[in-house]
CSV table of C-alpha atoms in Angstrom, one decimal:
chain,number,residue,atom,x,y,z
A,721,MET,CA,-21.7,-9.1,-0.6
A,722,THR,CA,-18.1,-8.9,-2.2
A,723,ALA,CA,-14.3,-9.9,-1.0
A,724,ALA,CA,-13.7,-6.3,0.0
A,725,ASN,CA,-17.2,-5.6,1.5
A,726,ASP,CA,-16.4,-7.8,3.8
A,727,LEU,CA,-12.9,-6.8,4.0
A,728,VAL,CA,-14.0,-3.7,4.8
A,729,GLU,CA,-16.6,-5.0,7.4
A,730,ALA,CA,-13.7,-7.0,9.1
A,731,LEU,CA,-11.2,-4.1,9.5
A,732,SER,CA,-13.6,-1.2,10.7
A,733,LYS,CA,-13.9,-3.7,13.7
A,734,ASP,CA,-11.0,-4.4,14.7
A,735,ARG,CA,-7.3,-3.8,13.7
A,736,GLN,CA,-5.4,-4.5,16.4
A,737,TYR,CA,-5.4,-8.0,15.7
A,738,ILE,CA,-4.8,-8.9,12.1
A,739,ASN,CA,-4.0,-12.2,11.5
A,740,ASP,CA,-1.7,-14.0,8.2
A,741,LYS,CA,-5.3,-14.8,7.0
A,742,LEU,CA,-6.8,-11.3,6.9
A,743,ARG,CA,-3.3,-9.9,5.4
A,744,GLU,CA,-3.3,-12.4,2.7
A,745,GLN,CA,-6.9,-11.2,1.6
A,746,ILE,CA,-6.0,-7.6,2.1
A,747,TYR,CA,-2.8,-8.3,-0.1
A,748,LYS,CA,-5.4,-10.5,-3.1
A,749,CYS,CA,-8.0,-8.2,-2.9
A,750,TYR,CA,-5.7,-4.7,-2.9
A,751,TRP,CA,-2.9,-5.9,-5.1
A,752,GLY,CA,-3.8,-5.2,-8.5
A,753,TYR,CA,-5.5,-1.2,-7.4
A,754,LEU,CA,-1.7,-0.1,-5.9
A,755,MET,CA,-0.1,-1.6,-8.3
A,756,ALA,CA,-1.4,0.6,-10.8
A,757,VAL,CA,-1.3,3.5,-8.5
A,758,ALA,CA,3.0,2.5,-8.9
A,759,MET,CA,3.1,2.1,-12.4
A,760,ARG,CA,1.6,5.8,-12.8
A,761,TYR,CA,5.2,7.1,-11.1
A,762,VAL,CA,7.5,4.3,-12.3
A,763,ASP,CA,7.7,2.1,-15.7
A,764,ASP,CA,9.5,-0.8,-14.6
A,765,ARG,CA,6.6,-2.9,-13.7
A,766,ASP,CA,9.6,-5.0,-11.5
A,767,LEU,CA,10.3,-1.5,-9.3
A,768,ALA,CA,6.5,-1.1,-9.7
A,769,LEU,CA,6.4,-4.8,-7.8
A,770,MET,CA,9.0,-3.9,-5.4
A,771,VAL,CA,7.3,-0.6,-4.1
A,772,VAL,CA,4.0,-2.4,-4.3
A,773,ASN,CA,5.3,-5.0,-1.6
A,774,ASP,CA,7.3,-2.6,0.3
A,775,SER,CA,3.8,-0.6,0.6
A,776,PHE,CA,1.9,-3.3,2.0
A,777,ILE,CA,4.7,-4.0,4.8
A,778,LYS,CA,4.2,0.0,5.5
A,779,ILE,CA,0.4,-0.6,5.7
A,780,PHE,CA,0.0,-3.7,7.4
A,781,VAL,CA,2.7,-2.0,10.4
A,782,SER,CA,0.8,1.2,10.2
A,783,LEU,CA,-2.6,-0.3,9.8
A,784,PRO,CA,-3.4,-0.3,13.4
A,785,THR,CA,-3.4,3.6,14.2
A,786,PHE,CA,-5.4,4.0,10.6
A,787,GLU,CA,-7.8,6.4,11.9
A,788,CYS,CA,-11.3,6.9,10.0
A,789,ALA,CA,-13.9,9.4,11.0
A,790,ASP,CA,-16.2,8.4,8.7
A,791,PRO,CA,-17.5,5.0,9.2
A,792,SER,CA,-19.7,5.0,6.2
A,793,ASN,CA,-17.0,5.5,4.3
A,794,PHE,CA,-14.6,3.2,5.5
A,795,GLY,CA,-13.5,1.4,2.2
A,796,ARG,CA,-13.0,4.6,0.3
A,797,MET,CA,-11.1,6.3,3.0
A,798,LEU,CA,-8.8,3.1,3.3
A,799,LYS,CA,-8.2,2.5,0.2
A,800,GLY,CA,-7.0,6.2,0.0
A,801,TRP,CA,-5.0,6.0,2.4
A,802,MET,CA,-3.2,2.9,1.0
A,803,ALA,CA,-2.8,4.4,-2.4
A,804,LYS,CA,-1.5,7.2,-0.7
A,805,ILE,CA,1.1,5.2,0.6
A,806,THR,CA,1.9,3.5,-2.4
A,807,ALA,CA,2.1,7.0,-4.2
A,808,ARG,CA,5.0,8.2,-1.3
A,809,THR,CA,6.8,5.0,-1.2
A,810,ALA,CA,7.0,5.0,-5.4
A,811,LEU,CA,8.6,8.4,-5.6
A,812,ASN,CA,10.8,7.6,-2.7
A,813,GLU,CA,12.1,5.0,-4.5
A,814,LEU,CA,12.7,7.7,-7.6
A,815,ARG,CA,14.7,10.1,-5.8
A,816,THR,CA,17.2,7.5,-4.9
A,817,HIS,CA,17.3,5.9,-8.3
A,818,LYS,CA,17.5,9.6,-9.4
A,819,HIS,CA,20.0,10.3,-6.7
A,820,ALA,CA,22.1,7.5,-7.1
A,821,SER,CA,22.1,7.7,-11.4
A,822,LEU,CA,23.4,11.2,-11.0
A,823,GLN,CA,26.9,10.3,-9.2
A,824,GLU,CA,29.1,9.4,-11.4
A,825,PRO,CA,32.2,6.9,-10.9
A,826,LEU,CA,35.5,8.1,-10.0
A,827,PRO,CA,37.8,7.9,-12.9
């Protein structure tokens, strides 16, 4: 079994009590994938890194409430859910930067 499969198996059993070691494994396993998702939305690598880190915070906070209707596809649904959070975080960041760039300084 791969590390991703082990993580999926551990998460599918109990998401209520996730320890720091499991969080670190999730971060290491999915960081590259979520970075690629963020880079589709933002051009700046530093901004994408910030988006991914913000996304992981949201993911870890919301993980106990994640529901999977099809346990046989838990891994794919989890990955898609995480990608959706990352995409929405990137879009929110773009809106923030767009709003800030549209403001003109007062003379």
